[in-house]
């Protein structure tokens, strides 16, 4: 396995790592069809990427996002490489907006053709040795990046390769804590796509799992990447 180590910082201050170019063959699969939009939910469209859904308990964080209109499909979306959803009410600084904590962050880092693996590479070709190497690298880097912003790693779950909507991804899962604050569950999904890597990060307080976990599973299932490189 050829490992290519790169790092990039997202706007919330967390260091996320795209770590390697895996020379595996694509499965040549196609993404699954878009799932029906759940009543009350919002579909977030991103130009030259795809879409994902957020529950009515969340809102897009205010920012200088450029919007666009796809005249063919008649949909309005965002022309961005990074977008964040947060608990509803935070934009208006309402009391309800501070009672809970959750984030959905989608970001894309663009490199050169061939920098990353295929979006649909064959998971069966990942050996135990490869997995151990990837797991060690990610864990070391996450511990380092968390410490830089005053967080500590409470629990680390072994890295997994998964298929989400027929797209291969690297799944990082861990619990972090800022000083003596609440424990926060973090799930990161890295999707390699030839010249770019798409990262979906879902995080919420452990004590609020019953409130967020099921909806976040729906968000993950809704992710659709249309621009297969």
CSV table of C-alpha atoms in Angstrom, one decimal:
chain,number,residue,atom,x,y,z
A,1,UNK,CA,0.0,0.0,0.0
A,2,UNK,CA,1.3,3.4,-1.0
A,3,UNK,CA,0.6,5.9,1.8
A,4,UNK,CA,0.3,9.6,1.0
A,5,UNK,CA,0.0,11.7,4.1
A,6,UNK,CA,-1.6,15.1,3.9
A,7,UNK,CA,-3.3,17.2,6.5
A,8,UNK,CA,-5.8,20.1,6.4
A,9,UNK,CA,-7.6,22.1,9.1
A,10,UNK,CA,-11.3,22.7,8.9
A,11,UNK,CA,-12.9,25.9,10.0
A,12,UNK,CA,-14.0,24.7,13.4
A,13,UNK,CA,-10.3,24.1,14.2
A,14,UNK,CA,-10.1,20.4,14.0
A,15,UNK,CA,-7.4,18.7,12.1
A,16,UNK,CA,-8.6,16.1,9.7
A,17,UNK,CA,-6.3,13.9,7.8
A,18,UNK,CA,-6.5,12.4,4.4
A,19,UNK,CA,-3.8,9.8,4.6
A,20,UNK,CA,-3.2,7.7,1.5
A,21,UNK,CA,-3.5,6.9,-2.1
A,22,UNK,CA,-4.6,3.3,-2.2
A,23,UNK,CA,-3.8,1.6,-5.4
A,24,UNK,CA,-6.9,-0.6,-5.6
A,25,UNK,CA,-9.2,-1.2,-8.5
A,26,UNK,CA,-12.6,0.4,-8.6
A,27,UNK,CA,-15.6,-1.8,-8.3
A,28,UNK,CA,-17.1,0.3,-11.1
A,29,UNK,CA,-20.3,0.6,-9.1
A,30,UNK,CA,-22.8,3.5,-9.3
A,31,UNK,CA,-24.1,5.5,-6.4
A,32,UNK,CA,-27.5,4.5,-5.1
A,33,UNK,CA,-30.4,6.6,-6.1
A,34,UNK,CA,-31.3,9.5,-3.8
A,35,UNK,CA,-33.4,8.5,-0.9
A,36,UNK,CA,-36.8,10.3,-0.5
A,37,UNK,CA,-36.6,13.5,1.6
A,38,UNK,CA,-38.0,12.9,5.1
A,39,UNK,CA,-40.9,15.2,5.9
A,40,UNK,CA,-39.7,18.4,7.6
A,41,UNK,CA,-36.1,17.8,6.6
A,42,UNK,CA,-34.0,20.0,4.2
A,43,UNK,CA,-31.8,18.8,1.3
A,44,UNK,CA,-28.5,20.6,1.1
A,45,UNK,CA,-27.2,20.8,-2.5
A,46,UNK,CA,-23.5,21.6,-3.1
A,47,UNK,CA,-22.3,22.6,-6.6
A,48,UNK,CA,-20.1,20.0,-8.4
A,49,UNK,CA,-20.5,17.6,-5.5
A,50,UNK,CA,-24.0,16.3,-4.6
A,51,UNK,CA,-26.3,16.6,-1.6
A,52,UNK,CA,-27.1,15.5,1.9
A,53,UNK,CA,-30.1,16.0,4.2
A,54,UNK,CA,-30.4,17.7,7.6
A,55,UNK,CA,-33.1,17.3,10.2
A,56,UNK,CA,-35.5,20.1,11.2
A,57,UNK,CA,-33.5,20.4,14.5
A,58,UNK,CA,-30.5,21.8,12.6
A,59,UNK,CA,-29.7,24.9,10.4
A,60,UNK,CA,-26.8,25.9,8.1
A,61,UNK,CA,-24.3,28.0,10.0
A,62,UNK,CA,-24.3,31.6,8.8
A,63,UNK,CA,-21.4,32.4,6.5
A,64,UNK,CA,-20.4,34.0,3.3
A,65,UNK,CA,-21.7,31.1,1.2
A,66,UNK,CA,-22.1,31.7,-2.5
A,67,UNK,CA,-25.4,30.3,-3.7
A,68,UNK,CA,-26.2,29.0,-7.2
A,69,UNK,CA,-29.3,27.9,-9.1
A,70,UNK,CA,-29.1,24.8,-11.2
A,71,UNK,CA,-31.5,25.8,-14.0
A,72,UNK,CA,-31.7,22.3,-15.5
A,73,UNK,CA,-32.7,20.6,-12.2
A,74,UNK,CA,-34.4,23.7,-10.8
A,75,UNK,CA,-32.6,23.4,-7.4
A,76,UNK,CA,-30.9,26.1,-5.3
A,77,UNK,CA,-27.7,25.2,-3.6
A,78,UNK,CA,-24.3,26.3,-2.4
A,79,UNK,CA,-21.1,26.9,-4.3
A,80,UNK,CA,-18.7,25.9,-1.5
A,81,UNK,CA,-15.9,23.5,-0.5
A,82,UNK,CA,-16.9,23.6,3.2
A,83,UNK,CA,-20.4,23.9,4.8
A,84,UNK,CA,-21.5,23.4,8.4
A,85,UNK,CA,-24.9,22.6,10.0
A,86,UNK,CA,-25.5,23.2,13.7
A,87,UNK,CA,-28.3,23.0,16.2
A,88,UNK,CA,-31.2,25.2,15.3
A,89,UNK,CA,-31.3,28.6,17.0
A,90,UNK,CA,-27.6,29.2,17.2
A,91,UNK,CA,-27.5,31.6,14.3
A,92,UNK,CA,-30.0,33.9,16.2
A,93,UNK,CA,-28.2,33.3,19.5
A,94,UNK,CA,-31.4,32.1,21.1
A,95,UNK,CA,-31.3,30.3,24.4
A,96,UNK,CA,-32.5,27.1,22.8
A,97,UNK,CA,-29.5,27.2,20.5
A,98,UNK,CA,-27.1,26.7,23.4
A,99,UNK,CA,-29.0,23.9,25.2
A,100,UNK,CA,-27.6,21.2,22.9
A,101,UNK,CA,-24.6,20.6,20.7
A,102,UNK,CA,-24.2,19.0,17.3
A,103,UNK,CA,-22.4,19.6,14.1
A,104,UNK,CA,-22.6,18.2,10.5
A,105,UNK,CA,-19.6,19.3,8.5
A,106,UNK,CA,-19.0,18.5,4.9
A,107,UNK,CA,-15.8,19.6,3.2
A,108,UNK,CA,-13.8,18.9,0.1
A,109,UNK,CA,-10.1,19.1,-0.3
A,110,UNK,CA,-9.0,19.2,-4.0
A,111,UNK,CA,-5.6,18.0,-5.1
A,112,UNK,CA,-4.3,16.6,-8.4
A,113,UNK,CA,-5.5,13.8,-10.6
A,114,UNK,CA,-4.6,10.5,-9.1
A,115,UNK,CA,-3.8,11.9,-5.6
A,116,UNK,CA,-6.5,9.7,-4.0
A,117,UNK,CA,-8.1,6.4,-4.6
A,118,UNK,CA,-11.3,5.6,-6.4
A,119,UNK,CA,-14.7,6.5,-4.9
A,120,UNK,CA,-15.7,2.8,-5.3
A,121,UNK,CA,-12.5,0.9,-4.6
A,122,UNK,CA,-12.8,-2.7,-3.5
A,123,UNK,CA,-12.7,-3.0,0.3
A,124,UNK,CA,-11.9,-6.7,0.1
A,125,UNK,CA,-8.4,-5.8,-1.1
A,126,UNK,CA,-7.6,-4.0,2.2
A,127,UNK,CA,-5.4,-6.4,4.2
A,128,UNK,CA,-5.3,-6.6,8.0
A,129,UNK,CA,-1.8,-5.2,7.9
A,130,UNK,CA,-3.0,-2.2,5.8
A,131,UNK,CA,-5.9,-1.7,8.3
A,132,UNK,CA,-3.5,-1.8,11.3
A,133,UNK,CA,-1.2,0.8,9.6
A,134,UNK,CA,-4.1,3.1,8.8
A,135,UNK,CA,-5.6,2.8,12.2
A,136,UNK,CA,-2.2,3.6,13.9
A,137,UNK,CA,-1.7,6.6,11.7
A,138,UNK,CA,-5.1,8.1,12.3
A,139,UNK,CA,-5.1,7.5,16.0
A,140,UNK,CA,-1.7,9.2,16.4
A,141,UNK,CA,-2.7,12.2,14.3
A,142,UNK,CA,-6.1,12.6,16.0
A,143,UNK,CA,-4.5,12.6,19.5
A,144,UNK,CA,-2.0,15.2,18.3
A,145,UNK,CA,-4.6,17.4,16.7
A,146,UNK,CA,-7.0,17.3,19.7
A,147,UNK,CA,-4.3,18.2,22.1
A,148,UNK,CA,-3.5,21.4,20.1
A,149,UNK,CA,-7.0,22.7,20.8
A,150,UNK,CA,-7.3,21.6,24.4
A,151,UNK,CA,-9.1,18.4,23.8
A,152,UNK,CA,-8.3,14.9,24.9
A,153,UNK,CA,-9.1,11.5,23.4
A,154,UNK,CA,-11.5,9.5,25.7
A,155,UNK,CA,-12.2,6.5,23.5
A,156,UNK,CA,-10.9,5.4,20.1
A,157,UNK,CA,-12.8,2.9,17.9
A,158,UNK,CA,-10.7,1.1,15.3
A,159,UNK,CA,-10.8,2.5,11.8
A,160,UNK,CA,-13.1,0.8,9.4
A,161,UNK,CA,-13.6,0.7,5.7
A,162,UNK,CA,-17.3,1.0,4.8
A,163,UNK,CA,-19.6,1.2,1.9
A,164,UNK,CA,-22.1,4.1,2.1
A,165,UNK,CA,-24.6,4.3,-0.7
A,166,UNK,CA,-22.2,2.2,-2.8
A,167,UNK,CA,-19.3,4.6,-2.1
A,168,UNK,CA,-16.2,3.4,-0.2
A,169,UNK,CA,-15.1,5.4,2.8
A,170,UNK,CA,-12.7,5.4,5.7
A,171,UNK,CA,-14.6,5.7,9.0
A,172,UNK,CA,-13.0,7.2,12.0
A,173,UNK,CA,-15.0,7.0,15.3
A,174,UNK,CA,-14.0,8.4,18.7
A,175,UNK,CA,-15.0,10.3,21.8
A,176,UNK,CA,-13.3,13.5,22.7
A,177,UNK,CA,-13.6,15.9,25.7
A,178,UNK,CA,-12.7,19.6,26.1
A,179,UNK,CA,-11.2,20.1,29.6
A,180,UNK,CA,-14.0,18.9,32.0
A,181,UNK,CA,-16.8,19.4,29.5
A,182,UNK,CA,-19.3,16.8,28.2
A,183,UNK,CA,-18.0,13.9,26.1
A,184,UNK,CA,-18.6,14.4,22.4
A,185,UNK,CA,-19.0,11.5,19.9
A,186,UNK,CA,-17.3,12.2,16.6
A,187,UNK,CA,-17.8,10.1,13.4
A,188,UNK,CA,-15.7,11.0,10.3
A,189,UNK,CA,-16.2,9.6,6.9
A,190,UNK,CA,-13.5,10.1,4.3
A,191,UNK,CA,-14.5,9.5,0.6
A,192,UNK,CA,-11.5,9.4,-1.8
A,193,UNK,CA,-12.5,10.6,-5.3
A,194,UNK,CA,-9.4,10.6,-7.6
A,195,UNK,CA,-8.3,14.3,-7.4
A,196,UNK,CA,-10.2,15.2,-4.2
A,197,UNK,CA,-11.3,13.9,-0.8
A,198,UNK,CA,-14.8,14.5,0.6
A,199,UNK,CA,-15.1,14.5,4.4
A,200,UNK,CA,-18.4,14.2,6.3
A,201,UNK,CA,-18.1,14.8,10.1
A,202,UNK,CA,-20.9,14.1,12.5
A,203,UNK,CA,-20.5,15.1,16.1
A,204,UNK,CA,-22.8,15.4,19.2
A,205,UNK,CA,-22.7,15.1,23.0
A,206,UNK,CA,-22.9,11.5,24.2
A,207,UNK,CA,-25.5,12.5,26.7
A,208,UNK,CA,-27.7,13.7,23.8
A,209,UNK,CA,-27.3,10.5,21.7
A,210,UNK,CA,-31.0,9.7,21.9
A,211,UNK,CA,-31.7,13.1,20.4
A,212,UNK,CA,-29.2,13.1,17.5
A,213,UNK,CA,-27.9,9.6,16.7
A,214,UNK,CA,-30.9,8.3,14.7
A,215,UNK,CA,-31.2,11.5,12.7
A,216,UNK,CA,-27.5,11.5,11.9
A,217,UNK,CA,-27.7,8.0,10.6
A,218,UNK,CA,-30.4,9.3,8.2
A,219,UNK,CA,-28.1,12.1,7.2
A,220,UNK,CA,-25.3,9.7,6.4
A,221,UNK,CA,-27.6,7.5,4.3
A,222,UNK,CA,-28.7,10.6,2.4
A,223,UNK,CA,-25.2,11.6,1.2
A,224,UNK,CA,-24.9,11.5,-2.5
A,225,UNK,CA,-21.8,12.3,-4.5
A,226,UNK,CA,-22.7,13.0,-8.1
A,227,UNK,CA,-19.3,14.2,-9.4
A,228,UNK,CA,-17.4,10.9,-9.6
A,229,UNK,CA,-13.9,11.7,-10.9
